[in-house]
Amino acid sequence: MSVEEEIVSLGKSMSLEVEKRDVNELVEEHTKELTTEEIQELQSQQHTEVMQKIGFEESEEEVISTSEIKEILGIWERVSQFVEKKHPEKVATGCASDLYNDTCLTHFRNILRGRKKQTSLDMFFF
């Protein structure tokens, strides 16, 4: 008996309407690789969920100018390149750099991306 058949059998034993094609469709959806944008969106959703679970209520965001965000991202790029070239612990610093980049800077990149999309949309309507 295949895994799909076992899942269908288990579902039916629980009085659920499950067909093999439904299971196959679900498996196919989960075998597709996610795009970078989809992964970032999932990370953002997970972060929000975790913060809500621990009782953290996000305060109103301070408005940050586009130039400030671009400046700090540029500085981070220079710092990370410097550390990558000069620090002897390449693997450890690479992991730390990636973690900081993903945890902290993705938020600001998403703000820039959103503003860029909004600017593009505004060109059509204003």
PDB file of N, CA and C in Angstrom, residues 63-78 105-113 115-116:
ATOM      1  N   VAL A  63       8.335  56.490  11.443  1.00  0.00           N
ATOM      2  CA  VAL A  63       8.527  56.663  10.012  1.00  0.00           C
ATOM      3  C   VAL A  63      10.017  56.855   9.752  1.00  0.00           C
ATOM      4  N   ILE A  64      10.540  56.014   8.909  1.00  0.00           N
ATOM      5  CA  ILE A  64      11.963  56.062   8.568  1.00  0.00           C
ATOM      6  C   ILE A  64      12.056  56.453   7.102  1.00  0.00           C
ATOM      7  N   SER A  65      12.906  57.393   6.815  1.00  0.00           N
ATOM      8  CA  SER A  65      13.016  57.847   5.430  1.00  0.00           C
ATOM      9  C   SER A  65      13.709  56.788   4.576  1.00  0.00           C
ATOM     10  N   THR A  66      13.381  56.825   3.313  1.00  0.00           N
ATOM     11  CA  THR A  66      13.985  55.902   2.358  1.00  0.00           C
ATOM     12  C   THR A  66      15.496  56.090   2.327  1.00  0.00           C
ATOM     13  N   SER A  67      15.937  57.328   2.407  1.00  0.00           N
ATOM     14  CA  SER A  67      17.381  57.588   2.363  1.00  0.00           C
ATOM     15  C   SER A  67      18.086  57.003   3.587  1.00  0.00           C
ATOM     16  N   GLU A  68      17.433  57.068   4.763  1.00  0.00           N
ATOM     17  CA  GLU A  68      18.024  56.468   5.968  1.00  0.00           C
ATOM     18  C   GLU A  68      18.171  54.955   5.802  1.00  0.00           C
ATOM     19  N   ILE A  69      17.135  54.338   5.274  1.00  0.00           N
ATOM     20  CA  ILE A  69      17.176  52.884   5.089  1.00  0.00           C
ATOM     21  C   ILE A  69      18.268  52.515   4.095  1.00  0.00           C
ATOM     22  N   LYS A  70      18.328  53.223   2.977  1.00  0.00           N
ATOM     23  CA  LYS A  70      19.364  52.935   1.974  1.00  0.00           C
ATOM     24  C   LYS A  70      20.757  53.137   2.560  1.00  0.00           C
ATOM     25  N   GLU A  71      20.904  54.181   3.364  1.00  0.00           N
ATOM     26  CA  GLU A  71      22.204  54.464   3.977  1.00  0.00           C
ATOM     27  C   GLU A  71      22.633  53.324   4.898  1.00  0.00           C
ATOM     28  N   ILE A  72      21.739  52.897   5.784  1.00  0.00           N
ATOM     29  CA  ILE A  72      22.113  51.858   6.745  1.00  0.00           C
ATOM     30  C   ILE A  72      22.351  50.522   6.046  1.00  0.00           C
ATOM     31  N   LEU A  73      21.577  50.231   5.007  1.00  0.00           N
ATOM     32  CA  LEU A  73      21.806  48.992   4.258  1.00  0.00           C
ATOM     33  C   LEU A  73      23.149  49.037   3.535  1.00  0.00           C
ATOM     34  N   GLY A  74      23.516  50.218   3.043  1.00  0.00           N
ATOM     35  CA  GLY A  74      24.822  50.373   2.403  1.00  0.00           C
ATOM     36  C   GLY A  74      25.960  50.196   3.397  1.00  0.00           C
ATOM     37  N   ILE A  75      25.787  50.764   4.582  1.00  0.00           N
ATOM     38  CA  ILE A  75      26.801  50.613   5.635  1.00  0.00           C
ATOM     39  C   ILE A  75      26.929  49.146   6.014  1.00  0.00           C
ATOM     40  N   TRP A  76      25.791  48.466   6.175  1.00  0.00           N
ATOM     41  CA  TRP A  76      25.830  47.040   6.520  1.00  0.00           C
ATOM     42  C   TRP A  76      26.569  46.255   5.440  1.00  0.00           C
ATOM     43  N   GLU A  77      26.331  46.581   4.192  1.00  0.00           N
ATOM     44  CA  GLU A  77      26.998  45.880   3.095  1.00  0.00           C
ATOM     45  C   GLU A  77      28.514  46.058   3.204  1.00  0.00           C
ATOM     46  N   ARG A  78      28.948  47.275   3.489  1.00  0.00           N
ATOM     47  CA  ARG A  78      30.386  47.537   3.636  1.00  0.00           C
ATOM     48  C   ARG A  78      30.965  46.785   4.830  1.00  0.00           C
ATOM     49  N   LEU A 105      17.634  43.031   8.995  1.00  0.00           N
ATOM     50  CA  LEU A 105      17.609  43.906   7.831  1.00  0.00           C
ATOM     51  C   LEU A 105      16.522  43.573   6.825  1.00  0.00           C
ATOM     52  N   THR A 106      15.998  42.363   6.861  1.00  0.00           N
ATOM     53  CA  THR A 106      14.915  41.992   5.948  1.00  0.00           C
ATOM     54  C   THR A 106      13.730  42.933   6.120  1.00  0.00           C
ATOM     55  N   HIS A 107      13.461  43.318   7.345  1.00  0.00           N
ATOM     56  CA  HIS A 107      12.358  44.246   7.634  1.00  0.00           C
ATOM     57  C   HIS A 107      12.517  45.538   6.834  1.00  0.00           C
ATOM     58  N   PHE A 108      13.709  46.088   6.843  1.00  0.00           N
ATOM     59  CA  PHE A 108      13.943  47.353   6.160  1.00  0.00           C
ATOM     60  C   PHE A 108      13.950  47.188   4.641  1.00  0.00           C
ATOM     61  N   ARG A 109      14.467  46.059   4.166  1.00  0.00           N
ATOM     62  CA  ARG A 109      14.413  45.787   2.723  1.00  0.00           C
ATOM     63  C   ARG A 109      12.962  45.664   2.255  1.00  0.00           C
ATOM     64  N   ASN A 110      12.138  45.037   3.075  1.00  0.00           N
ATOM     65  CA  ASN A 110      10.720  44.907   2.729  1.00  0.00           C
ATOM     66  C   ASN A 110      10.034  46.273   2.679  1.00  0.00           C
ATOM     67  N   ILE A 111      10.417  47.169   3.581  1.00  0.00           N
ATOM     68  CA  ILE A 111       9.866  48.530   3.549  1.00  0.00           C
ATOM     69  C   ILE A 111      10.233  49.195   2.226  1.00  0.00           C
ATOM     70  N   LEU A 112      11.507  49.087   1.836  1.00  0.00           N
ATOM     71  CA  LEU A 112      11.940  49.687   0.569  1.00  0.00           C
ATOM     72  C   LEU A 112      11.193  49.082  -0.610  1.00  0.00           C
ATOM     73  N   ARG A 113      11.059  47.755  -0.605  1.00  0.00           N
ATOM     74  CA  ARG A 113      10.354  47.061  -1.681  1.00  0.00           C
ATOM     75  C   ARG A 113       8.905  47.555  -1.775  1.00  0.00           C
ATOM     76  N   ARG A 115       7.723  50.428  -0.752  1.00  0.00           N
ATOM     77  CA  ARG A 115       7.700  51.813  -1.230  1.00  0.00           C
ATOM     78  C   ARG A 115       7.943  51.872  -2.732  1.00  0.00           C
ATOM     79  N   LYS A 116       8.826  51.002  -3.209  1.00  0.00           N
ATOM     80  CA  LYS A 116       9.108  50.980  -4.642  1.00  0.00           C
ATOM     81  C   LYS A 116       7.864  50.557  -5.416  1.00  0.00           C
TER      82      LYS A 116
END
